[in-house]
DNA sequence: CATGAATGAGTGTTCATTCAT
DNA sequence: TATGAATGAACACTCATTCAT
């Protein structure tokens, strides 16, 4: 079901156990893959949350840079998994999961944006939705094209610039007398 | 292969022919789905190209708005297909296809950005890569969450703003004496 | 499911087709085996019905003899199938099927008993239930023990005697002045 | 093997032990089920033997009634077990077991028939085979159709009548000067 | 050319059996 | 001796692909 070559037997082998054991912990192949996917996405979300927490009260440019940096680092720290799981999500009812985790990420993002020292936002929800999802496409592209590290870094910096410029433009200057 | 329920027989039925006929035109299921995917993506790319062509020489903000508008319109004009094909791409060796069409899109994007009346760019390739891929994530998200039209429009406007701000920030003001 | 060695593949092979073909005609293994079982039981029931029809208006002893004879002949005409299917019924939800066919057999049996020239019955339903089911045990025993033909014939004659004696005893002499 | 849901783990649970423990007492699942089956059948056979012993020297009608009564009572005293085990026998090599116990039952049956006060038999083996197996079908039918108690009693009485009539008819009047 | 019945390799899942604790 | 997690062979079922009509 779904991704080619991701048979239960193969997954079990790679995990160092037997199929039977897998089925002692997961009712479905779907549940198994969903769990793997969730773990991966949780890692990414937590990295982003961590970056948000550590940059409360900073300028939007600092926040942008930290967020993008954290996101890219998390995605590329296990690039193989990221690549493989890309195809897994749709085949696993991952939509619900992805939606849930995206929302969780946005909560923290809203918070940190609200705390920014130089800007205030009124459409916070939409802004944070756009910020968090805009990173997905470029990074996924880099992953599937097996881009070189220098390319990744270039793109990462451009993403920082893009998010930063966006937040500067869409936010109102905070009055700090 | 890939999406549940997308069996060759069912695809044939929906196409109003028999499986056998399908196999007279495509060597594989993979080739068949790739063709469908290609047609869909071509539509999107051509819409974008069209928008680019029509906005040569305008300001980057005008270009941004037109591009985003065209992209969103193209994706949502057959939302069901967009949703379904999302899951198909990875299962079909769609990476190569996606890469190829993305590149094609970028060529036109480079050209129109180079023609912008108010800015010049030096890292044109990276910029256009970021611009074209940054739209994917937010739009895919809207599609899979079956977002309402008003939500789609809000996000679309924010995307325009984001791309516009990015291009304004990353480009150098063009000297037009 | 159910009987050892009765795998779908093996059944298909024995039927001279492939598994896939089997599944084009039956939704389940269960449905497949149920169909086989039904065909077999139908054969037996029809043999019995035929015997009943041919002996309307005769004496109960004649009817008994004909019925037992037909039943035994039908069961032993394909002894292998009878043996194999014995184990199939419970594993296939065959109860319902067996009940249905048993009832069908009883209808004809009631009719012929009602037509007997020398006896009348009041508890016709119970009597015909007992008559039709009493034959099952002895015959199944002969089948599973691979009894010799002569043994089968001895038992068959005893069964005739038993059913005959029962009907003579339980029925009231018909007054035919 | 055999009945759906009769997994070793479940059997163990119901028995209040672990699978491992089960395998300390039985080499196979087959052996385990055979043991259960044997216990059940032994109960039935012993009930029949008991009835035979208690009716030595009586008339065949008395013997018939007592035998049928004992048989029915034994089968219905744990109707659930009777029903479940019906499906187990064929899947467990129960034929041999059933044959063995049937023969044991027949020995006692032969003896009591030989002692009957009003009849003598020459084909004793065949007669007792028929008598003991003829009860199986009707009773099994009642069990699987979850018949009401009154129905069971009606059928039981008819079975007494049938067996009684058979023995009266097939035996020769004993000369008791 | 079009058809769709037949094929059978491949996959998810179960469950009897083992063995380290 | 009892346990129950781990094992993996075996099976039901699917579906891409072929080919006789």
XYZ file of C-alpha atoms (C1' of nucleotides) in Angstrom:
750
model
C 0.000 0.000 0.000
C 1.463 3.216 -1.084
C 5.129 3.586 -1.450
C 6.932 1.081 -3.578
C 9.188 -1.265 -1.722
C 7.862 -0.277 1.659
C 6.475 -3.715 2.338
C 5.778 -4.690 5.902
C 8.415 -7.386 5.714
C 11.029 -4.978 4.459
C 10.130 -2.375 7.051
C 10.375 -5.040 9.722
C 13.742 -6.219 8.461
C 15.110 -2.711 8.402
C 13.807 -2.233 11.922
C 15.591 -5.396 12.939
C 12.492 -7.330 13.916
C 10.047 -9.714 12.262
C 6.726 -8.857 10.704
C 4.922 -10.541 13.513
C 6.550 -8.305 16.059
C 5.509 -5.253 14.094
C 1.933 -6.391 14.240
C 2.149 -6.736 17.975
C 2.607 -3.005 18.235
C 0.630 -1.668 15.299
C -2.755 -2.824 14.102
C -2.098 -1.817 10.462
C 0.652 -1.058 8.099
C -1.042 2.310 7.955
C -0.728 2.813 11.696
C 2.902 1.811 11.572
C 3.800 4.261 8.851
C 1.713 6.954 10.463
C 3.693 6.472 13.650
C 6.984 6.789 11.800
C 5.711 9.843 9.997
C 4.504 11.376 13.222
C 7.833 10.882 14.914
C 9.589 12.558 12.040
C 7.216 15.483 11.860
C 7.254 15.873 15.612
C 11.004 16.281 15.436
C 10.642 19.047 12.889
C 7.880 20.789 14.778
C 9.790 20.615 18.015
C 12.877 22.046 16.399
C 10.800 24.938 15.131
C 9.144 25.428 18.494
C 12.515 25.419 20.161
C 13.730 28.111 17.777
C 10.616 30.156 18.479
C 10.993 29.897 22.233
C 14.631 30.909 22.059
C 13.840 34.020 20.039
C 10.921 35.548 21.835
C 11.061 39.295 21.836
C 13.652 39.553 19.094
C 13.221 41.331 15.782
C 11.282 39.658 13.003
C 14.465 39.284 10.972
C 16.155 37.432 13.786
C 13.094 35.273 14.226
C 12.890 34.519 10.519
C 16.515 33.518 10.331
C 16.304 31.286 13.381
C 13.103 29.625 12.259
C 14.309 28.877 8.762
C 17.635 27.662 10.062
C 15.950 25.319 12.520
C 13.509 24.019 9.948
C 16.165 23.313 7.351
C 18.484 21.727 9.847
C 15.720 19.452 11.134
C 14.677 18.375 7.661
C 18.216 17.661 6.497
C 19.454 16.019 9.662
C 17.847 12.837 8.383
C 17.454 13.639 4.725
C 16.778 10.029 3.726
C 13.860 9.782 6.105
C 12.508 13.122 4.933
C 12.645 11.990 1.339
C 11.039 8.615 2.008
C 8.308 10.005 4.209
C 7.324 12.587 1.657
C 5.588 9.881 -0.306
C 4.210 8.186 2.770
C 1.967 10.935 4.032
C -0.734 10.789 1.368
C -0.865 6.991 1.482
C -1.440 6.899 5.180
C -4.177 9.351 5.921
C -1.342 11.620 6.872
C -3.401 14.671 6.020
C -5.014 14.717 9.413
C -1.645 14.213 11.065
C 0.065 16.872 9.001
C -2.778 19.286 9.672
C -2.578 18.665 13.384
C 1.153 19.150 13.607
C 1.081 22.162 11.344
C -1.454 23.737 13.656
C 0.639 22.943 16.657
C 3.625 24.595 14.991
C 1.560 27.648 14.171
C 0.549 28.184 17.757
C 4.134 28.716 18.802
C 4.781 30.742 15.680
C 1.865 33.045 16.465
C 3.213 33.515 19.942
C 6.706 34.432 18.879
C 5.468 36.737 16.149
C 3.257 38.493 18.668
C 6.320 39.022 20.827
C 8.446 40.506 18.075
C 10.168 43.717 19.179
C 9.782 45.645 15.942
C 6.488 44.633 14.403
C 2.907 43.809 15.290
C 0.543 41.704 13.192
C -3.173 41.617 12.942
C -3.862 38.660 10.634
C -1.617 36.523 12.769
C -3.189 33.198 11.882
C -2.947 33.639 8.134
C 0.547 35.033 8.384
C 1.835 32.145 10.427
C 0.095 29.667 8.115
C 1.837 31.165 5.125
C 5.208 31.316 6.858
C 5.171 27.729 8.009
C 3.895 26.216 4.768
C 5.975 28.361 2.425
C 9.093 26.573 3.582
C 7.831 23.155 2.631
C 8.005 23.445 -1.145
C 11.535 24.726 -1.530
C 12.940 22.293 1.002
C 11.106 19.326 -0.429
C 12.484 20.302 -3.820
C 16.019 20.364 -2.509
C 15.541 17.000 -0.873
C 14.171 15.207 -3.899
C 16.799 16.694 -6.200
C 19.570 15.661 -3.801
C 20.895 19.199 -3.854
C 24.440 19.947 -2.733
C 25.070 21.479 0.661
C 26.058 24.839 -0.816
C 22.837 24.974 -2.809
C 20.897 24.170 0.309
C 22.618 26.992 2.135
C 21.931 29.461 -0.629
C 18.286 28.588 -0.723
C 18.082 28.655 3.031
C 19.416 32.200 3.113
C 16.984 33.269 0.438
C 14.152 31.744 2.436
C 15.270 33.744 5.463
C 15.260 36.827 3.305
C 11.835 36.035 1.905
C 10.212 35.354 5.261
C 11.964 38.341 6.797
C 10.891 40.725 4.037
C 7.361 39.383 4.233
C 7.068 39.885 7.960
C 8.605 43.342 7.796
C 6.188 44.306 5.064
C 3.033 42.822 6.458
C 3.539 43.865 10.063
C 3.074 47.335 11.460
C 6.036 49.034 13.099
C 5.716 48.694 16.847
C 5.706 52.018 18.658
C 8.315 51.869 21.365
C 8.600 55.345 22.825
C 1.009 1.841 -7.072
C 0.329 4.938 -5.138
C -3.144 6.067 -4.401
C -5.710 3.670 -3.109
C -8.388 2.827 -5.582
C -6.490 4.108 -8.565
C -6.460 0.728 -10.257
C -5.925 0.495 -13.975
C -9.377 -0.943 -14.431
C -10.992 1.908 -12.570
C -8.956 4.501 -14.438
C -9.965 2.856 -17.703
C -13.622 2.826 -16.718
C -13.543 6.465 -15.781
C -11.877 7.183 -19.086
C -14.618 5.253 -20.862
C -12.378 2.600 -22.344
C -11.196 -0.866 -21.390
C -7.952 -1.751 -19.680
C -6.692 -3.326 -22.830
C -7.090 -0.090 -24.707
C -5.163 1.752 -22.041
C -2.264 -0.584 -22.560
C -2.257 0.148 -26.242
C -1.298 3.719 -25.506
C 0.831 3.361 -22.379
C 3.415 0.709 -21.633
C 2.896 0.994 -17.863
C 0.487 2.178 -15.297
C 3.351 4.416 -14.317
C 3.534 5.929 -17.775
C -0.196 6.470 -17.774
C -0.243 8.272 -14.476
C 2.854 10.220 -15.415
C 1.040 11.413 -18.515
C -1.956 12.521 -16.503
C 0.317 14.228 -14.026
C 2.245 15.885 -16.813
C -0.887 17.236 -18.407
C -1.986 18.702 -15.125
C 1.370 20.251 -14.328
C 1.710 21.534 -17.861
C -1.536 23.390 -17.401
C -0.201 25.054 -14.286
C 3.135 25.882 -15.845
C 1.518 27.305 -18.919
C -0.790 29.447 -16.844
C 2.246 30.802 -15.037
C 4.127 31.350 -18.269
C 1.161 33.150 -19.690
C 1.057 35.431 -16.664
C 4.768 36.085 -17.021
C 4.527 36.905 -20.700
C 1.663 39.278 -20.077
C 3.581 41.184 -17.433
C 6.979 41.680 -18.987
C 8.420 45.028 -18.043
C 6.036 45.686 -15.196
C 6.992 46.243 -11.569
C 7.893 43.292 -9.391
C 4.752 43.835 -7.338
C 2.615 43.608 -10.425
C 4.481 40.535 -11.544
C 4.123 38.898 -8.121
C 0.419 39.499 -7.998
C -0.169 38.208 -11.500
C 1.969 35.118 -10.970
C 0.374 34.121 -7.706
C -3.075 34.785 -9.099
C -2.400 32.602 -12.117
C -0.897 29.818 -10.049
C -3.743 29.698 -7.574
C -6.347 29.873 -10.294
C -4.743 27.046 -12.212
C -4.448 24.819 -9.154
C -7.996 25.398 -8.001
C -9.635 25.242 -11.410
C -9.592 21.467 -11.020
C -9.099 21.105 -7.315
C -10.029 17.413 -7.263
C -7.365 16.570 -9.801
C -4.811 18.646 -7.915
C -5.574 16.814 -4.718
C -5.497 13.386 -6.269
C -2.320 13.987 -8.200
C -0.505 15.201 -5.154
C -0.289 11.633 -3.983
C 0.471 10.301 -7.427
C 3.683 12.177 -8.087
C 5.977 10.338 -5.717
C 4.637 6.961 -6.774
C 5.326 7.550 -10.403
C 8.847 8.790 -10.605
C 7.219 12.162 -10.756
C 10.285 13.767 -9.287
C 12.000 13.900 -12.630
C 8.854 15.250 -14.233
C 8.262 17.806 -11.540
C 11.880 18.907 -11.730
C 11.694 19.297 -15.473
C 8.509 21.335 -15.435
C 9.671 23.409 -12.511
C 12.759 24.269 -14.495
C 10.703 25.155 -17.483
C 8.612 27.443 -15.352
C 11.696 29.054 -13.923
C 13.046 29.945 -17.320
C 10.072 32.140 -18.041
C 10.166 33.423 -14.470
C 13.818 34.412 -14.842
C 13.002 36.227 -18.012
C 10.155 38.257 -16.593
C 12.091 39.068 -13.450
C 14.977 40.271 -15.600
C 12.522 42.531 -17.394
C 11.075 44.069 -14.234
C 10.932 47.819 -14.444
C 11.920 48.561 -10.873
C 14.395 45.932 -9.810
C 17.340 43.906 -11.052
C 18.469 40.584 -9.648
C 21.805 38.883 -9.630
C 21.021 35.461 -8.145
C 18.199 35.072 -10.601
C 18.178 31.258 -10.629
C 17.946 30.863 -6.859
C 15.372 33.628 -6.591
C 13.114 32.128 -9.182
C 13.509 28.678 -7.632
C 12.402 30.017 -4.289
C 9.528 31.985 -5.763
C 8.102 29.104 -7.725
C 8.455 26.471 -5.017
C 7.326 28.650 -2.120
C 3.814 28.671 -3.510
C 3.479 24.899 -3.482
C 3.240 24.315 0.256
C 0.543 26.837 1.123
C -1.594 25.906 -1.848
C -1.265 22.185 -1.250
C -2.292 22.800 2.325
C -5.403 24.657 1.248
C -6.278 21.900 -1.169
C -5.959 19.026 1.259
C -7.841 20.864 3.988
C -10.649 21.716 1.547
C -10.382 25.349 2.532
C -13.212 27.766 1.791
C -12.943 30.193 -1.074
C -12.514 33.200 1.193
C -9.668 31.501 3.025
C -8.061 30.723 -0.309
C -8.313 34.359 -1.298
C -6.828 35.582 1.931
C -3.900 33.260 1.629
C -3.471 34.145 -2.018
C -3.184 37.810 -1.162
C -0.682 37.083 1.551
C 1.361 35.052 -0.878
C 1.361 37.977 -3.282
C 2.537 40.162 -0.461
C 5.225 37.706 0.516
C 6.608 37.219 -2.964
C 6.380 40.943 -3.639
C 8.195 41.909 -0.472
C 10.825 39.298 -1.151
C 11.511 40.498 -4.669
C 11.570 44.120 -3.601
C 14.020 43.303 -0.841
C 16.327 40.989 -2.727
C 16.479 42.988 -5.957
C 18.468 46.144 -6.496
C 16.592 49.272 -7.532
C 16.949 49.692 -11.278
C 18.501 53.020 -12.306
C 16.233 54.514 -14.906
C 17.574 57.974 -15.648
C -9.765 -20.708 7.057
C -11.244 -23.948 7.939
C -10.137 -27.142 6.394
C -6.487 -27.933 6.177
C -5.007 -27.846 2.724
C -8.055 -26.235 1.205
C -6.130 -23.099 0.297
C -7.516 -20.835 -2.378
C -4.537 -21.555 -4.587
C -4.967 -25.279 -4.253
C -8.697 -25.099 -4.872
C -8.025 -22.996 -7.942
C -5.431 -25.420 -9.228
C -7.742 -28.360 -8.750
C -10.423 -26.428 -10.589
C -7.981 -25.815 -13.401
C -7.944 -22.032 -13.091
C -5.885 -19.446 -11.281
C -6.660 -17.802 -7.957
C -7.423 -14.568 -9.695
C -10.086 -16.201 -11.788
C -11.673 -17.657 -8.700
C -11.935 -14.224 -7.214
C -13.647 -12.952 -10.317
C -16.569 -15.193 -9.538
C -16.591 -15.314 -5.751
C -16.035 -12.453 -3.332
C -14.619 -14.706 -0.595
C -13.098 -18.047 -0.042
C -16.154 -18.555 2.130
C -18.510 -17.813 -0.733
C -16.587 -20.170 -2.970
C -16.738 -23.066 -0.556
C -20.346 -22.308 0.252
C -21.142 -22.562 -3.453
C -19.399 -25.890 -3.740
C -21.179 -27.121 -0.640
C -24.498 -25.906 -1.935
C -24.065 -27.678 -5.232
C -23.279 -30.895 -3.453
C -26.168 -30.639 -1.037
C -28.531 -29.636 -3.794
C -27.610 -32.819 -5.586
C -28.515 -34.855 -2.532
C -31.725 -32.970 -1.890
C -32.821 -33.295 -5.470
C -32.132 -37.000 -5.453
C -34.302 -37.294 -2.378
C -37.039 -35.150 -3.872
C -36.948 -37.217 -7.011
C -37.391 -40.371 -4.954
C -40.309 -38.799 -3.112
C -42.038 -37.692 -6.280
C -41.681 -41.120 -7.804
C -43.251 -42.815 -4.801
C -46.283 -40.721 -4.070
C -49.191 -42.804 -2.906
C -47.123 -45.873 -2.147
C -46.829 -47.603 1.219
C -44.559 -46.141 3.869
C -42.237 -49.117 3.552
C -41.833 -48.505 -0.142
C -41.274 -44.834 0.472
C -38.691 -45.527 3.188
C -36.751 -47.877 1.005
C -36.722 -45.523 -1.951
C -35.737 -42.529 0.102
C -32.868 -44.241 1.881
C -31.686 -45.760 -1.351
C -31.669 -42.389 -3.089
C -29.946 -40.669 -0.203
C -27.201 -43.247 0.093
C -26.670 -43.389 -3.635
C -26.374 -39.596 -3.856
C -23.935 -39.378 -0.986
C -21.710 -42.154 -2.266
C -21.790 -41.201 -5.915
C -19.055 -38.712 -5.113
C -17.794 -40.039 -1.823
C -14.635 -37.954 -1.890
C -16.576 -34.741 -2.183
C -18.959 -35.847 0.559
C -16.058 -36.547 2.877
C -14.255 -33.304 2.128
C -17.338 -31.159 2.421
C -18.242 -32.610 5.766
C -15.544 -30.465 7.318
C -16.339 -27.466 5.165
C -19.832 -26.738 6.355
C -19.065 -25.455 9.827
C -16.195 -23.299 8.575
C -18.328 -21.571 6.027
C -21.432 -20.490 7.796
C -22.892 -23.583 6.237
C -25.403 -23.897 9.032
C -27.787 -21.520 7.349
C -27.324 -23.317 4.057
C -27.773 -26.746 5.571
C -30.857 -25.581 7.429
C -32.343 -24.145 4.269
C -31.757 -27.245 2.190
C -32.881 -29.535 4.970
C -36.142 -27.629 5.122
C -36.543 -27.844 1.388
C -36.062 -31.593 1.586
C -38.604 -31.840 4.352
C -41.289 -30.142 2.332
C -41.238 -32.873 -0.259
C -40.917 -35.473 2.454
C -44.022 -34.135 4.224
C -45.910 -34.290 0.995
C -45.026 -37.839 0.170
C -45.707 -39.002 3.714
C -49.090 -37.342 3.571
C -49.789 -39.277 0.400
C -48.829 -42.677 1.827
C -51.434 -45.308 1.079
C -51.299 -47.126 4.418
C -50.610 -44.537 7.086
C -51.499 -40.995 8.118
C -49.388 -38.755 10.340
C -50.272 -35.880 12.575
C -46.901 -34.577 13.706
C -45.737 -34.496 10.128
C -43.082 -31.819 10.574
C -41.317 -33.502 13.447
C -41.530 -36.879 11.800
C -39.998 -35.679 8.576
C -37.294 -33.787 10.473
C -36.321 -36.943 12.300
C -36.417 -39.075 9.168
C -34.241 -36.766 7.122
C -31.648 -36.075 9.792
C -31.419 -39.598 11.159
C -29.775 -40.726 7.949
C -26.917 -38.237 8.242
C -25.002 -39.772 11.128
C -24.793 -43.368 9.903
C -23.866 -42.324 6.391
C -21.265 -39.812 7.525
C -19.771 -42.535 9.684
C -19.539 -44.899 6.743
C -17.922 -42.199 4.647
C -15.257 -41.214 7.119
C -14.388 -44.800 7.919
C -14.107 -45.607 4.211
C -16.446 -48.522 4.685
C -16.630 -51.297 2.114
C -19.486 -51.476 -0.322
C -21.031 -54.480 1.368
C -20.993 -52.752 4.729
C -22.632 -49.751 3.133
C -25.360 -51.969 1.734
C -25.973 -53.681 5.042
C -26.299 -50.397 6.835
C -28.479 -49.009 4.099
C -30.898 -51.892 4.484
C -30.964 -51.454 8.231
C -31.706 -47.768 7.756
C -34.602 -48.660 5.488
C -35.829 -51.003 8.159
C -35.455 -48.387 10.852
C -37.241 -45.640 8.961
C -39.927 -48.054 7.826
C -40.575 -49.407 11.300
C -40.661 -45.867 12.657
C -43.196 -44.660 10.132
C -45.366 -47.723 10.553
C -45.352 -47.273 14.317
C -45.851 -43.545 14.481
C -48.503 -43.302 11.791
C -52.120 -44.261 12.140
C -53.516 -46.937 9.794
C -55.354 -45.239 6.982
C -58.969 -46.335 6.669
C -59.525 -47.394 3.094
C -62.868 -49.071 3.023
C -6.835 -24.838 12.536
C -10.497 -25.276 12.257
C -12.867 -23.017 14.016
C -12.499 -19.301 13.649
C -11.297 -17.566 16.732
C -10.066 -20.730 18.420
C -6.485 -19.513 18.550
C -4.079 -21.032 21.012
C -3.713 -17.716 22.777
C -7.432 -17.353 23.213
C -7.828 -20.931 24.395
C -5.038 -20.350 26.880
C -6.615 -17.148 28.146
C -9.953 -18.814 28.604
C -8.198 -21.594 30.452
C -6.527 -19.039 32.667
C -2.976 -19.872 31.694
C -0.463 -18.658 29.129
C 0.243 -20.147 25.728
C 3.590 -21.351 26.943
C 1.977 -23.380 29.683
C -0.381 -24.975 27.199
C 2.584 -26.181 25.194
C 4.034 -27.783 28.267
C 1.130 -30.170 28.378
C 0.301 -30.614 24.704
C 2.734 -30.980 21.813
C 0.285 -29.449 19.293
C -2.764 -27.366 19.049
C -4.225 -30.485 17.485
C -3.425 -32.562 20.537
C -4.953 -29.926 22.770
C -8.206 -29.773 20.863
C -8.289 -33.524 20.537
C -8.043 -33.762 24.308
C -10.911 -31.340 24.764
C -12.939 -33.210 22.188
C -12.143 -36.516 23.809
C -13.239 -35.301 27.212
C -16.520 -34.140 25.779
C -17.176 -37.316 23.854
C -16.134 -39.440 26.782
C -18.786 -37.704 28.813
C -21.406 -38.594 26.255
C -20.238 -42.164 25.880
C -20.138 -42.670 29.622
C -23.623 -41.306 29.995
C -24.780 -43.792 27.371
C -22.904 -46.637 28.999
C -24.379 -45.723 32.337
C -27.862 -45.837 30.812
C -27.113 -49.233 29.262
C -25.791 -50.691 32.504
C -28.832 -49.484 34.392
C -31.229 -51.103 31.932
C -29.793 -54.540 31.422
C -32.509 -57.108 31.017
C -35.255 -54.649 30.375
C -37.431 -54.486 27.258
C -36.077 -52.895 24.110
C -38.532 -50.055 24.456
C -37.293 -49.284 27.928
C -33.713 -49.505 26.728
C -34.417 -47.229 23.755
C -36.038 -44.602 25.896
C -33.266 -44.629 28.475
C -30.515 -44.498 25.859
C -31.998 -41.637 23.913
C -32.753 -39.752 27.092
C -29.180 -40.139 28.329
C -27.716 -39.155 24.994
C -29.803 -36.044 24.625
C -29.231 -35.013 28.198
C -25.472 -35.400 27.840
C -25.319 -33.442 24.596
C -27.445 -30.599 25.861
C -25.936 -30.359 29.318
C -23.181 -28.289 27.767
C -24.780 -27.242 24.514
C -22.200 -24.560 23.771
C -19.367 -27.025 23.962
C -21.283 -29.502 21.807
C -21.845 -26.880 19.157
C -18.263 -25.632 19.162
C -16.740 -29.079 19.111
C -18.847 -30.113 16.158
C -16.621 -27.997 13.967
C -13.473 -29.044 15.749
C -13.619 -32.763 15.110
C -12.836 -32.797 11.408
C -9.973 -30.329 11.831
C -8.254 -32.379 14.430
C -8.070 -35.839 13.077
C -11.085 -36.414 15.206
C -12.265 -39.156 12.918
C -10.039 -41.692 14.562
C -11.129 -40.481 17.978
C -14.781 -40.490 17.076
C -14.485 -43.938 15.591
C -12.775 -45.248 18.695
C -15.337 -43.825 21.086
C -18.229 -44.855 18.891
C -16.928 -48.392 18.999
C -16.578 -48.253 22.738
C -20.161 -47.106 22.991
C -21.292 -49.880 20.748
C -19.737 -52.549 22.896
C -21.931 -51.628 25.802
C -24.875 -51.202 23.461
C -24.388 -54.688 22.055
C -24.298 -56.077 25.533
C -27.481 -54.437 26.681
C -29.293 -55.331 23.483
C -28.210 -58.913 23.940
C -29.710 -58.811 27.407
C -33.066 -57.416 26.300
C -35.958 -59.339 27.802
C -38.231 -59.323 24.788
C -36.022 -59.510 21.711
C -32.894 -61.155 20.355
C -30.701 -59.821 17.548
C -28.427 -61.519 15.144
C -26.793 -58.643 13.287
C -25.955 -57.058 16.584
C -22.984 -55.030 15.369
C -24.807 -53.379 12.502
C -27.856 -52.742 14.621
C -25.913 -51.055 17.365
C -23.945 -49.029 14.822
C -27.160 -47.732 13.307
C -28.743 -47.015 16.663
C -25.820 -45.044 17.994
C -25.138 -43.022 14.859
C -28.754 -42.320 13.976
C -29.045 -40.083 16.999
C -26.200 -37.815 15.902
C -27.865 -36.045 12.986
C -31.106 -34.995 14.645
C -29.367 -33.816 17.784
C -26.687 -31.935 15.916
C -29.418 -30.240 13.940
C -31.207 -29.159 17.094
C -27.979 -27.832 18.520
C -26.982 -25.746 15.542
C -30.458 -24.327 15.112
C -30.595 -23.423 18.800
C -33.902 -25.205 19.107
C -36.220 -24.511 22.019
C -36.464 -26.950 24.880
C -39.934 -28.110 23.898
C -38.779 -28.843 20.371
C -35.878 -30.799 21.779
C -38.252 -32.845 23.883
C -40.567 -33.567 20.985
C -37.720 -34.750 18.838
C -36.270 -36.747 21.679
C -39.542 -38.619 22.090
C -39.734 -39.290 18.379
C -36.196 -40.627 18.463
C -37.178 -42.974 21.270
C -40.094 -44.081 19.173
C -37.914 -44.574 16.129
C -35.223 -46.558 17.889
C -37.829 -48.555 19.762
C -39.797 -49.407 16.645
C -36.588 -50.338 14.852
C -35.428 -52.690 17.569
C -38.831 -54.281 17.911
C -38.991 -54.838 14.193
C -35.470 -56.054 13.569
C -35.190 -58.286 16.608
C -36.801 -61.681 16.986
C -39.260 -62.234 19.850
C -37.399 -63.970 22.680
C -38.962 -67.245 23.723
C -39.389 -67.126 27.464
C -41.196 -70.245 28.519
C -7.854 -1.966 -33.111
C -10.787 -2.762 -28.759
C -12.076 -5.842 -25.242
C -12.113 -7.922 -20.638
C -11.387 -12.652 -18.728
C -7.442 -14.947 -17.122
C -3.162 -14.849 -14.876
C -0.009 -15.164 -10.826
C 3.526 -12.532 -8.500
C 3.326 -9.793 -4.597
C 1.512 -8.019 -0.181
C -0.805 -7.456 4.293
C -1.940 -10.092 8.056
C -2.550 -14.162 11.197
C -1.306 -17.453 14.418
C 1.024 -21.912 15.869
C 5.193 -22.485 18.013
C 9.578 -21.374 20.527
C 12.632 -19.874 24.182
C 14.910 -16.324 27.053
C 13.614 -14.723 31.350
C 7.795 -24.428 35.955
C 5.127 -20.437 33.940
C 5.272 -16.626 30.925
C 4.351 -13.981 26.701
C 7.207 -11.412 23.260
C 9.284 -12.745 19.092
C 9.233 -15.408 15.055
C 8.196 -16.411 10.168
C 5.806 -19.767 7.335
C 1.493 -19.753 5.280
C -2.601 -17.898 3.525
C -6.350 -14.805 1.542
C -6.753 -11.504 -1.596
C -5.400 -7.635 -5.137
C -4.276 -5.784 -9.301
C -0.900 -4.737 -13.151
C -0.405 -6.990 -17.291
C -1.394 -10.128 -21.273
C -3.716 -12.141 -25.219
C -7.387 -14.848 -27.492
C -11.409 -13.255 -29.520
